[in-house]
mmCIF file of C-alpha atoms in Angstrom:
data_model
loop_
_atom_site.group_PDB
_atom_site.id
_atom_site.type_symbol
_atom_site.label_atom_id
_atom_site.label_comp_id
_atom_site.label_asym_id
_atom_site.label_seq_id
_atom_site.Cartn_x
_atom_site.Cartn_y
_atom_site.Cartn_z
ATOM 1 C CA UNK A 695 74.598 133.378 88.384
ATOM 2 C CA UNK A 696 75.882 131.416 91.367
ATOM 3 C CA UNK A 697 76.074 128.218 89.308
ATOM 4 C CA UNK A 698 78.210 130.033 86.707
ATOM 5 C CA UNK A 699 80.614 130.969 89.510
ATOM 6 C CA UNK A 700 80.786 127.308 90.536
ATOM 7 C CA UNK A 701 81.669 126.288 86.988
ATOM 8 C CA UNK A 702 84.377 128.991 86.895
ATOM 9 C CA UNK A 703 85.865 127.752 90.178
ATOM 10 C CA UNK A 704 85.927 124.132 88.979
ATOM 11 C CA UNK A 705 87.499 125.123 85.653
ATOM 12 C CA UNK A 706 90.127 127.138 87.527
ATOM 13 C CA UNK A 707 90.858 124.071 89.655
ATOM 14 C CA UNK A 708 91.265 122.046 86.452
ATOM 15 C CA UNK A 709 93.916 124.506 85.254
ATOM 16 C CA UNK A 710 95.782 124.454 88.575
ATOM 17 C CA UNK A 711 95.819 120.655 88.566
ATOM 18 C CA UNK A 712 97.021 120.383 84.960
ATOM 19 C CA UNK A 713 99.738 123.016 85.491
ATOM 20 C CA UNK A 714 100.915 121.213 88.653
ATOM 21 C CA UNK A 715 100.954 117.845 86.920
ATOM 22 C CA UNK A 716 102.675 119.014 83.727
ATOM 23 C CA UNK A 717 104.189 122.455 84.712
ATOM 24 C CA UNK A 718 102.897 125.858 83.674
ATOM 25 C CA UNK A 719 104.862 125.911 80.414
ATOM 26 C CA UNK A 720 103.659 122.540 79.191
ATOM 27 C CA UNK A 721 101.584 122.729 75.972
ATOM 28 C CA UNK A 722 98.620 121.139 77.771
ATOM 29 C CA UNK A 723 98.643 123.936 80.357
ATOM 30 C CA UNK A 724 99.011 126.656 77.725
ATOM 31 C CA UNK A 725 96.294 125.218 75.449
ATOM 32 C CA UNK A 726 93.910 124.966 78.399
ATOM 33 C CA UNK A 727 94.689 128.536 79.435
ATOM 34 C CA UNK A 728 94.039 129.822 75.890
ATOM 35 C CA UNK A 729 90.556 128.281 75.943
ATOM 36 C CA UNK A 730 89.963 129.477 79.508
ATOM 37 C CA UNK A 731 90.858 133.027 78.470
ATOM 38 C CA UNK A 732 88.514 132.992 75.476
ATOM 39 C CA UNK A 733 85.546 131.367 77.169
ATOM 40 C CA UNK A 734 85.665 132.934 80.644
ATOM 41 C CA UNK A 735 87.180 136.404 80.209
ATOM 42 C CA UNK A 736 83.639 137.809 79.911
ATOM 43 C CA UNK A 737 82.701 136.599 83.396
ATOM 44 C CA UNK A 738 86.111 137.562 84.818
ATOM 45 C CA UNK A 739 85.612 141.109 83.492
ATOM 46 C CA UNK A 740 82.217 141.228 85.185
ATOM 47 C CA UNK A 741 83.615 139.996 88.505
ATOM 48 C CA UNK A 742 86.738 142.203 88.534
ATOM 49 C CA UNK A 743 85.607 145.341 86.691
ATOM 50 C CA UNK A 744 81.793 145.131 86.688
ATOM 51 C CA UNK A 745 81.810 145.161 82.865
ATOM 52 C CA UNK A 746 78.780 143.760 81.067
ATOM 53 C CA UNK A 747 79.410 143.252 77.343
ATOM 54 C CA UNK A 748 76.960 144.478 74.765
ATOM 55 C CA UNK A 749 76.744 144.825 71.027
ATOM 56 C CA UNK A 750 74.832 147.548 69.202
ATOM 57 C CA UNK A 751 74.980 147.757 65.456
ATOM 58 C CA UNK A 752 72.735 146.123 62.890
ATOM 59 C CA UNK A 753 71.543 143.786 65.669
ATOM 60 C CA UNK A 754 71.795 144.479 69.392
ATOM 61 C CA UNK A 755 72.932 141.878 71.901
ATOM 62 C CA UNK A 756 72.427 142.522 75.615
ATOM 63 C CA UNK A 757 73.972 140.058 78.055
ATOM 64 C CA UNK A 758 72.333 138.988 81.316
ATOM 65 C CA UNK A 759 74.639 136.899 83.513
ATOM 66 C CA UNK A 760 71.642 135.740 85.554
ATOM 67 C CA UNK A 761 69.738 134.435 82.528
ATOM 68 C CA UNK A 762 69.160 130.843 81.465
ATOM 69 C CA UNK A 763 71.068 131.650 78.272
ATOM 70 C CA UNK A 764 74.271 132.415 80.165
ATOM 71 C CA UNK A 765 73.766 129.329 82.324
ATOM 72 C CA UNK A 766 73.489 127.301 79.115
ATOM 73 C CA UNK A 767 76.691 128.931 77.850
ATOM 74 C CA UNK A 768 78.437 128.014 81.115
ATOM 75 C CA UNK A 769 77.417 124.364 80.725
ATOM 76 C CA UNK A 770 78.737 124.274 77.156
ATOM 77 C CA UNK A 771 82.099 125.652 78.316
ATOM 78 C CA UNK A 772 82.138 123.178 81.198
ATOM 79 C CA UNK A 773 81.734 120.281 78.738
ATOM 80 C CA UNK A 774 84.808 121.497 76.833
ATOM 81 C CA UNK A 775 87.023 121.956 79.900
ATOM 82 C CA UNK A 776 85.961 118.743 81.614
ATOM 83 C CA UNK A 777 86.734 116.716 78.480
ATOM 84 C CA UNK A 778 90.200 118.292 78.233
ATOM 85 C CA UNK A 779 90.830 117.760 81.958
ATOM 86 C CA UNK A 780 89.837 114.089 81.891
ATOM 87 C CA UNK A 781 92.078 113.421 78.891
ATOM 88 C CA UNK A 782 94.967 115.265 80.569
ATOM 89 C CA UNK A 783 94.807 113.295 83.812
ATOM 90 C CA UNK A 784 94.498 109.996 81.920
ATOM 91 C CA UNK A 785 97.605 110.788 79.881
ATOM 92 C CA UNK A 786 100.840 109.051 80.862
ATOM 93 C CA UNK A 787 102.913 112.009 82.067
ATOM 94 C CA UNK A 788 106.172 110.333 81.008
ATOM 95 C CA UNK A 789 105.056 110.422 77.364
ATOM 96 C CA UNK A 790 104.479 114.163 77.294
ATOM 97 C CA UNK A 791 106.969 115.583 79.784
ATOM 98 C CA UNK A 792 108.933 118.506 78.372
ATOM 99 C CA UNK A 793 112.650 117.918 78.882
ATOM 100 C CA UNK A 794 114.548 120.735 80.558
ATOM 101 C CA UNK A 795 117.653 120.180 78.421
ATOM 102 C CA UNK A 796 116.451 121.500 75.064
ATOM 103 C CA UNK A 797 119.801 120.781 73.400
ATOM 104 C CA UNK A 798 119.151 117.046 73.633
ATOM 105 C CA UNK A 799 116.069 117.060 71.436
ATOM 106 C CA UNK A 800 116.472 119.818 68.856
ATOM 107 C CA UNK A 801 117.619 119.335 65.264
ATOM 108 C CA UNK A 802 121.201 120.433 64.632
ATOM 109 C CA UNK A 803 122.007 120.194 60.917
ATOM 110 C CA UNK A 804 120.651 121.089 57.492
ATOM 111 C CA UNK A 805 121.123 119.031 54.362
ATOM 112 C CA UNK A 806 122.146 120.875 51.191
ATOM 113 C CA UNK A 807 123.015 124.167 52.870
ATOM 114 C CA UNK A 808 123.260 126.056 49.589
ATOM 115 C CA UNK A 809 119.650 125.168 48.736
ATOM 116 C CA UNK A 810 118.492 126.098 52.239
ATOM 117 C CA UNK A 811 120.216 129.468 52.120
ATOM 118 C CA UNK A 812 118.863 130.183 48.648
ATOM 119 C CA UNK A 813 115.299 129.584 49.864
ATOM 120 C CA UNK A 814 115.876 131.656 52.991
ATOM 121 C CA UNK A 815 117.425 134.469 50.953
ATOM 122 C CA UNK A 816 114.313 134.527 48.750
ATOM 123 C CA UNK A 817 112.140 134.761 51.879
ATOM 124 C CA UNK A 818 114.274 137.665 53.122
ATOM 125 C CA UNK A 819 113.814 139.565 49.858
ATOM 126 C CA UNK A 820 110.072 138.910 49.961
ATOM 127 C CA UNK A 821 109.851 140.146 53.573
ATOM 128 C CA UNK A 822 111.701 143.342 52.707
ATOM 129 C CA UNK A 823 109.661 143.954 49.546
ATOM 130 C CA UNK A 824 106.282 143.439 51.228
ATOM 131 C CA UNK A 825 107.225 145.536 54.257
ATOM 132 C CA UNK A 826 108.430 148.469 52.148
ATOM 133 C CA UNK A 827 105.653 148.319 49.551
ATOM 134 C CA UNK A 828 102.911 148.409 52.193
ATOM 135 C CA UNK A 829 104.683 150.665 54.669
ATOM 136 C CA UNK A 830 102.263 153.609 54.416
ATOM 137 C CA UNK A 831 99.077 151.507 54.460
ATOM 138 C CA UNK A 832 96.774 151.098 57.448
ATOM 139 C CA UNK A 833 95.729 147.738 58.842
ATOM 140 C CA UNK A 834 92.409 147.896 56.993
ATOM 141 C CA UNK A 835 94.077 148.886 53.710
ATOM 142 C CA UNK A 836 96.511 146.001 54.011
ATOM 143 C CA UNK A 837 93.623 143.623 54.585
ATOM 144 C CA UNK A 838 91.838 144.686 51.399
ATOM 145 C CA UNK A 839 94.929 143.804 49.341
ATOM 146 C CA UNK A 840 95.112 140.222 50.619
ATOM 147 C CA UNK A 841 94.242 137.266 48.410
ATOM 148 C CA UNK A 842 93.988 133.583 49.290
ATOM 149 C CA UNK A 843 97.257 132.860 47.455
ATOM 150 C CA UNK A 844 99.082 135.730 49.182
ATOM 151 C CA UNK A 845 97.914 134.546 52.578
ATOM 152 C CA UNK A 846 98.898 130.941 51.866
ATOM 153 C CA UNK A 847 102.382 132.000 50.808
ATOM 154 C CA UNK A 848 102.750 134.545 53.598
ATOM 155 C CA UNK A 849 101.661 132.120 56.311
ATOM 156 C CA UNK A 850 103.951 129.411 54.927
ATOM 157 C CA UNK A 851 106.875 131.803 55.422
ATOM 158 C CA UNK A 852 105.658 132.668 58.925
ATOM 159 C CA UNK A 853 105.488 129.025 59.949
ATOM 160 C CA UNK A 854 108.919 128.448 58.431
ATOM 161 C CA UNK A 855 110.113 131.306 60.632
ATOM 162 C CA UNK A 856 108.623 129.665 63.732
ATOM 163 C CA UNK A 857 110.107 126.243 62.958
ATOM 164 C CA UNK A 858 113.574 127.601 62.146
ATOM 165 C CA UNK A 859 113.637 130.105 65.012
ATOM 166 C CA UNK A 860 113.022 127.399 67.608
ATOM 167 C CA UNK A 861 115.831 125.172 66.313
ATOM 168 C CA UNK A 862 119.044 125.222 68.317
ATOM 169 C CA UNK A 863 121.539 126.589 65.804
ATOM 170 C CA UNK A 864 125.021 128.054 65.754
ATOM 171 C CA UNK A 865 125.327 131.712 64.811
ATOM 172 C CA UNK A 866 124.336 132.121 61.193
ATOM 173 C CA UNK A 867 124.021 135.530 59.539
ATOM 174 C CA UNK A 868 121.481 134.651 56.842
ATOM 175 C CA UNK A 869 119.148 132.937 59.334
ATOM 176 C CA UNK A 870 119.416 135.892 61.716
ATOM 177 C CA UNK A 871 118.588 138.232 58.851
ATOM 178 C CA UNK A 872 115.567 136.088 57.990
ATOM 179 C CA UNK A 873 114.391 136.212 61.606
ATOM 180 C CA UNK A 874 114.860 139.983 61.760
ATOM 181 C CA UNK A 875 113.032 140.755 58.500
ATOM 182 C CA UNK A 876 110.173 138.432 59.428
ATOM 183 C CA UNK A 877 109.775 140.014 62.858
ATOM 184 C CA UNK A 878 109.753 143.497 61.285
ATOM 185 C CA UNK A 879 107.120 142.364 58.788
ATOM 186 C CA UNK A 880 104.962 140.882 61.555
ATOM 187 C CA UNK A 881 105.151 144.062 63.618
ATOM 188 C CA UNK A 882 104.073 146.203 60.666
ATOM 189 C CA UNK A 883 101.196 143.860 59.936
ATOM 190 C CA UNK A 884 99.566 145.708 62.866
ATOM 191 C CA UNK A 885 98.186 142.469 64.317
ATOM 192 C CA UNK A 886 98.418 141.374 67.942
ATOM 193 C CA UNK A 887 99.113 137.773 67.018
ATOM 194 C CA UNK A 888 102.875 138.203 66.289
ATOM 195 C CA UNK A 889 103.453 138.999 69.954
ATOM 196 C CA UNK A 890 101.799 135.719 70.929
ATOM 197 C CA UNK A 891 104.011 133.889 68.419
ATOM 198 C CA UNK A 892 107.191 135.570 69.677
ATOM 199 C CA UNK A 893 106.256 134.947 73.305
ATOM 200 C CA UNK A 894 105.739 131.232 72.666
ATOM 201 C CA UNK A 895 108.966 131.009 70.640
ATOM 202 C CA UNK A 896 110.942 132.597 73.474
ATOM 203 C CA UNK A 897 109.152 130.428 76.008
ATOM 204 C CA UNK A 898 110.375 127.218 74.401
ATOM 205 C CA UNK A 899 113.658 128.354 72.870
ATOM 206 C CA UNK A 900 115.176 129.753 76.069
ATOM 207 C CA UNK A 901 115.069 128.504 79.638
ATOM 208 C CA UNK A 902 114.719 131.838 81.433
ATOM 209 C CA UNK A 903 110.914 131.938 81.056
ATOM 210 C CA UNK A 904 110.685 128.641 82.915
ATOM 211 C CA UNK A 905 111.292 130.449 86.211
ATOM 212 C CA UNK A 906 107.929 131.416 87.665
ATOM 213 C CA UNK A 907 108.869 135.039 88.356
ATOM 214 C CA UNK A 908 110.055 135.565 84.774
ATOM 215 C CA UNK A 909 107.046 133.729 83.408
ATOM 216 C CA UNK A 910 104.721 135.963 85.444
ATOM 217 C CA UNK A 911 106.520 139.080 84.204
ATOM 218 C CA UNK A 912 106.387 137.768 80.638
ATOM 219 C CA UNK A 913 102.646 137.083 80.760
ATOM 220 C CA UNK A 914 101.966 140.491 82.366
ATOM 221 C CA UNK A 915 104.021 142.227 79.676
ATOM 222 C CA UNK A 916 102.242 140.277 76.934
ATOM 223 C CA UNK A 917 98.795 141.244 78.248
ATOM 224 C CA UNK A 918 99.863 144.903 78.440
ATOM 225 C CA UNK A 919 101.163 144.840 74.864
ATOM 226 C CA UNK A 920 98.028 143.141 73.554
ATOM 227 C CA UNK A 921 95.859 145.766 75.245
ATOM 228 C CA UNK A 922 97.898 148.792 74.097
ATOM 229 C CA UNK A 923 99.026 147.628 70.657
ATOM 230 C CA UNK A 924 96.171 149.009 68.553
ATOM 231 C CA UNK A 925 96.418 152.403 70.242
ATOM 232 C CA UNK A 926 100.196 152.404 69.815
ATOM 233 C CA UNK A 927 100.367 151.593 66.121
ATOM 234 C CA UNK A 928 97.535 153.996 65.253
ATOM 235 C CA UNK A 929 99.457 156.870 66.877
ATOM 236 C CA UNK A 930 103.088 155.974 66.191
ATOM 237 C CA UNK A 931 103.247 153.677 63.149
ATOM 238 C CA UNK A 932 100.533 155.144 60.925
ATOM 239 C CA UNK A 933 101.633 158.036 58.714
ATOM 240 C CA UNK A 934 98.752 160.121 60.086
ATOM 241 C CA UNK A 935 99.451 159.282 63.716
ATOM 242 C CA UNK A 936 99.919 162.171 66.150
ATOM 243 C CA UNK A 937 102.404 160.525 68.496
ATOM 244 C CA UNK A 938 102.586 160.527 72.262
ATOM 245 C CA UNK A 939 99.958 163.213 72.901
ATOM 246 C CA UNK A 940 96.966 161.317 71.489
ATOM 247 C CA UNK A 941 98.444 158.006 72.584
ATOM 248 C CA UNK A 942 98.263 159.013 76.253
ATOM 249 C CA UNK A 943 94.776 160.471 75.788
ATOM 250 C CA UNK A 944 93.543 157.261 74.121
ATOM 251 C CA UNK A 945 95.102 155.109 76.839
ATOM 252 C CA UNK A 946 93.378 157.166 79.545
ATOM 253 C CA UNK A 947 90.048 156.914 77.695
ATOM 254 C CA UNK A 948 90.318 153.136 77.207
ATOM 255 C CA UNK A 949 88.851 150.826 79.802
ATOM 256 C CA UNK A 950 90.915 147.702 80.288
ATOM 257 C CA UNK A 951 89.115 144.411 79.883
ATOM 258 C CA UNK A 952 90.337 140.915 79.145
ATOM 259 C CA UNK A 953 87.450 140.166 76.777
ATOM 260 C CA UNK A 954 88.000 143.448 74.938
ATOM 261 C CA UNK A 955 91.402 142.216 73.749
ATOM 262 C CA UNK A 956 89.661 139.678 71.495
ATOM 263 C CA UNK A 957 87.155 137.175 72.995
ATOM 264 C CA UNK A 958 84.167 139.507 73.368
ATOM 265 C CA UNK A 959 82.822 139.224 69.811
ATOM 266 C CA UNK A 960 83.153 135.433 69.815
ATOM 267 C CA UNK A 961 81.267 135.186 73.101
ATOM 268 C CA UNK A 962 78.472 137.484 71.941
ATOM 269 C CA UNK A 963 77.931 135.391 68.811
ATOM 270 C CA UNK A 964 77.502 132.210 70.871
ATOM 271 C CA UNK A 965 75.253 133.988 73.357
ATOM 272 C CA UNK A 966 73.053 135.304 70.555
ATOM 273 C CA UNK A 967 72.907 131.892 68.856
ATOM 274 C CA UNK A 968 71.677 130.266 72.085
ATOM 275 C CA UNK A 969 68.763 132.717 72.046
ATOM 276 C CA UNK A 970 68.107 132.580 68.293
ATOM 277 C CA UNK A 971 69.531 129.372 66.782
ATOM 278 C CA UNK A 972 67.856 129.953 63.417
ATOM 279 C CA UNK A 973 70.309 132.771 62.688
ATOM 280 C CA UNK A 974 72.734 130.143 61.390
ATOM 281 C CA UNK A 975 70.212 127.749 59.858
ATOM 282 C CA UNK A 976 72.284 127.566 56.642
ATOM 283 C CA UNK A 977 75.559 126.762 58.451
ATOM 284 C CA UNK A 978 75.110 123.332 59.972
ATOM 285 C CA UNK A 979 77.907 120.772 59.366
ATOM 286 C CA UNK A 980 80.429 123.446 58.358
ATOM 287 C CA UNK A 981 83.346 121.178 59.232
ATOM 288 C CA UNK A 982 82.553 119.436 55.920
ATOM 289 C CA UNK A 983 80.614 121.926 53.834
ATOM 290 C CA UNK A 984 82.822 124.871 54.796
ATOM 291 C CA UNK A 985 85.998 123.112 53.630
ATOM 292 C CA UNK A 986 84.325 122.098 50.360
ATOM 293 C CA UNK A 987 83.138 125.642 49.590
ATOM 294 C CA UNK A 988 86.471 127.177 50.559
ATOM 295 C CA UNK A 989 88.257 125.096 47.942
ATOM 296 C CA UNK A 990 85.490 125.626 45.409
ATOM 297 C CA UNK A 991 86.076 129.368 45.749
ATOM 298 C CA UNK A 992 89.682 128.892 44.677
ATOM 299 C CA UNK A 993 88.617 127.587 41.271
ATOM 300 C CA UNK A 994 85.242 129.247 40.712
ATOM 301 C CA UNK A 995 83.190 132.313 41.589
ATOM 302 C CA UNK A 996 80.445 131.378 44.054
ATOM 303 C CA UNK A 997 77.871 133.172 46.182
ATOM 304 C CA UNK A 998 78.874 131.221 49.259
ATOM 305 C CA UNK A 999 79.640 133.282 52.366
ATOM 306 C CA UNK A 1000 81.827 131.807 55.049
ATOM 307 C CA UNK A 1001 80.524 131.668 58.590
ATOM 308 C CA UNK A 1002 82.648 134.715 59.473
ATOM 309 C CA UNK A 1003 81.511 136.635 56.381
ATOM 310 C CA UNK A 1004 77.868 135.920 57.159
ATOM 311 C CA UNK A 1005 78.329 137.002 60.782
ATOM 312 C CA UNK A 1006 80.004 140.222 59.712
ATOM 313 C CA UNK A 1007 77.190 140.956 57.276
ATOM 314 C CA UNK A 1008 74.470 140.080 59.786
ATOM 315 C CA UNK A 1009 75.855 142.001 62.759
ATOM 316 C CA UNK A 1010 77.746 144.942 61.204
ATOM 317 C CA UNK A 1011 76.483 145.212 57.610
ATOM 318 C CA UNK A 1012 80.008 144.091 56.641
ATOM 319 C CA UNK A 1013 81.531 147.318 57.967
ATOM 320 C CA UNK A 1014 84.044 145.350 60.015
ATOM 321 C CA UNK A 1015 84.813 141.729 60.808
ATOM 322 C CA UNK A 1016 83.366 139.842 63.743
ATOM 323 C CA UNK A 1017 85.397 136.619 63.367
ATOM 324 C CA UNK A 1018 83.505 133.617 64.766
ATOM 325 C CA UNK A 1019 83.719 131.138 67.653
ATOM 326 C CA UNK A 1020 84.988 127.594 68.134
ATOM 327 C CA UNK A 1021 82.034 126.936 70.446
ATOM 328 C CA UNK A 1022 79.483 128.271 67.977
ATOM 329 C CA UNK A 1023 80.787 126.120 65.130
ATOM 330 C CA UNK A 1024 80.996 123.028 67.337
ATOM 331 C CA UNK A 1025 77.320 123.504 68.228
ATOM 332 C CA UNK A 1026 76.384 123.897 64.555
ATOM 333 C CA UNK A 1027 78.086 120.602 63.748
ATOM 334 C CA UNK A 1028 77.424 118.339 66.775
ATOM 335 C CA UNK A 1029 74.860 120.193 68.887
ATOM 336 C CA UNK A 1030 75.664 119.904 72.620
ATOM 337 C CA UNK A 1031 78.247 117.205 71.940
ATOM 338 C CA UNK A 1032 80.210 119.762 69.913
ATOM 339 C CA UNK A 1033 82.375 121.159 72.743
ATOM 340 C CA UNK A 1034 83.242 117.613 73.827
ATOM 341 C CA UNK A 1035 84.189 116.541 70.292
ATOM 342 C CA UNK A 1036 86.279 119.644 69.629
ATOM 343 C CA UNK A 1037 88.045 119.415 72.998
ATOM 344 C CA UNK A 1038 88.923 115.786 72.284
ATOM 345 C CA UNK A 1039 90.463 116.579 68.903
ATOM 346 C CA UNK A 1040 92.361 119.610 70.203
ATOM 347 C CA UNK A 1041 93.912 117.454 72.918
ATOM 348 C CA UNK A 1042 94.542 114.525 70.562
ATOM 349 C CA UNK A 1043 96.439 116.576 67.988
ATOM 350 C CA UNK A 1044 98.342 118.445 70.684
ATOM 351 C CA UNK A 1045 99.466 115.112 72.091
ATOM 352 C CA UNK A 1046 100.590 113.931 68.641
ATOM 353 C CA UNK A 1047 102.426 117.192 68.019
ATOM 354 C CA UNK A 1048 104.356 117.012 71.292
ATOM 355 C CA UNK A 1049 105.832 113.706 70.112
ATOM 356 C CA UNK A 1050 107.092 115.425 66.933
ATOM 357 C CA UNK A 1051 109.205 117.914 68.891
ATOM 358 C CA UNK A 1052 112.090 115.442 68.971
ATOM 359 C CA UNK A 1053 112.328 115.670 65.182
ATOM 360 C CA UNK A 1054 111.255 119.217 64.361
ATOM 361 C CA UNK A 1055 112.037 121.059 67.583
ATOM 362 C CA UNK A 1056 109.676 123.103 69.705
ATOM 363 C CA UNK A 1057 108.604 125.185 66.713
ATOM 364 C CA UNK A 1058 106.066 122.485 65.846
ATOM 365 C CA UNK A 1059 104.532 122.847 69.324
ATOM 366 C CA UNK A 1060 104.515 126.653 69.075
ATOM 367 C CA UNK A 1061 102.810 126.404 65.686
ATOM 368 C CA UNK A 1062 100.008 124.190 66.956
ATOM 369 C CA UNK A 1063 99.449 126.322 70.064
ATOM 370 C CA UNK A 1064 99.158 129.337 67.788
ATOM 371 C CA UNK A 1065 96.674 127.476 65.561
ATOM 372 C CA UNK A 1066 94.653 126.564 68.657
ATOM 373 C CA UNK A 1067 94.531 130.252 69.618
ATOM 374 C CA UNK A 1068 93.335 131.059 66.081
ATOM 375 C CA UNK A 1069 90.748 128.257 66.237
ATOM 376 C CA UNK A 1070 89.091 130.003 69.187
ATOM 377 C CA UNK A 1071 87.855 132.737 66.821
ATOM 378 C CA UNK A 1072 88.183 131.239 63.337
ATOM 379 C CA UNK A 1073 85.952 128.785 61.521
ATOM 380 C CA UNK A 1074 87.561 125.450 60.736
ATOM 381 C CA UNK A 1075 87.466 125.788 56.928
ATOM 382 C CA UNK A 1076 89.390 129.069 56.998
ATOM 383 C CA UNK A 1077 91.761 127.706 59.628
ATOM 384 C CA UNK A 1078 92.472 124.662 57.482
ATOM 385 C CA UNK A 1079 93.098 126.668 54.320
ATOM 386 C CA UNK A 1080 95.097 129.566 55.747
ATOM 387 C CA UNK A 1081 96.852 128.032 58.765
ATOM 388 C CA UNK A 1082 97.048 124.242 58.655
ATOM 389 C CA UNK A 1083 98.030 123.960 54.966
ATOM 390 C CA UNK A 1084 100.806 126.593 55.317
ATOM 391 C CA UNK A 1085 102.097 124.762 58.400
ATOM 392 C CA UNK A 1086 102.172 121.483 56.469
ATOM 393 C CA UNK A 1087 104.100 123.229 53.672
ATOM 394 C CA UNK A 1088 106.631 124.564 56.193
ATOM 395 C CA UNK A 1089 106.990 121.123 57.814
ATOM 396 C CA UNK A 1090 107.503 119.511 54.412
ATOM 397 C CA UNK A 1091 110.200 122.056 53.574
ATOM 398 C CA UNK A 1092 111.960 121.521 56.888
ATOM 399 C CA UNK A 1093 111.718 117.741 56.575
ATOM 400 C CA UNK A 1094 113.413 117.877 53.160
ATOM 401 C CA UNK A 1095 116.431 119.784 54.417
ATOM 402 C CA UNK A 1096 116.786 118.623 58.000
ATOM 403 C CA UNK A 1097 119.197 116.173 59.580
ATOM 404 C CA UNK A 1098 118.316 115.299 63.159
ATOM 405 C CA UNK A 1099 120.577 113.692 65.691
ATOM 406 C CA UNK A 1100 118.621 110.469 65.337
ATOM 407 C CA UNK A 1101 119.135 110.195 61.567
ATOM 408 C CA UNK A 1102 122.737 111.337 61.871
ATOM 409 C CA UNK A 1103 123.552 108.532 64.308
ATOM 410 C CA UNK A 1104 121.797 105.816 62.355
#
């Protein structure tokens, strides 16, 4: 147990050093914090609130922070954070420094405005149609209606929203309408993730969150929203909700925990795998096989279950989703080198993306940070199909219609 505390202290020092070197709002600092939140919130809950996570359904998982299993988990996390830290301190800070004057680096013009506005108008109509047609459905009911094509198209629009929202633009009614309808759709998707997207967009679009006091207030507000959101929409946004009375009762009955907001299931899956590695004996090398089977499923009916589908079936008899874990999948693909390999690639692509902000604006950085947050609990094959491909579609669309200052002056 004591050694796990030492690892936590060192990893906290890593974060402090990176945030001092690059600032708190730098993508390196935010990406590190996302991983820190997912991997260590379990131990933080135990230290602050004396909460020990457990899972009881088809298979029970009981956690012992003094066990060799948790020590092994701590070492795996330490590999990930140390790799990221070493890469961050080796990086030339001048290459990745975020400029304070956002106006100097953001795109300013669109080519073929009529085409742009036609596309945006179509997105607006789609946002309105989907929001109205699914207005009375619950989160679970909406999920059952999703198809791979719908998700690809929907996420392409969402990434287009992120890229366009973060561009410095003059007042434009049709763009504002697109932003408004997309935000309304995201809110009524009943997911927590839109609040993370909006927070990051505001963080990089406006300067006010760069002040530490405002940043602290923003993070505190975000955590509060993420904790209360499910209770809120079940009582106020569902047609069968009972309003403020049950909302207050549910809030009083709910015990706050950082891991309970999302990371707990991912942690428990890794913890269980370290005790019983044969659970996932059919899921080694999923970085290759998972992508292959995901695309095979588009064109043919197969019996293949994704890593998340198998986990849901194994732990809950498919009664609800369990997601998965970036650490678990890295272990299935590269054994104990997995966290090191994954940390390297996360940092590498974040570094490459930061360089693209001069052309596409900060929306490209927001998009990758969001994908990193999804990667914490999503297998790579699903992430590639439903997040990375839609982002590439949105980038391609923006690249076709964008004039940057650089190209304008050439």
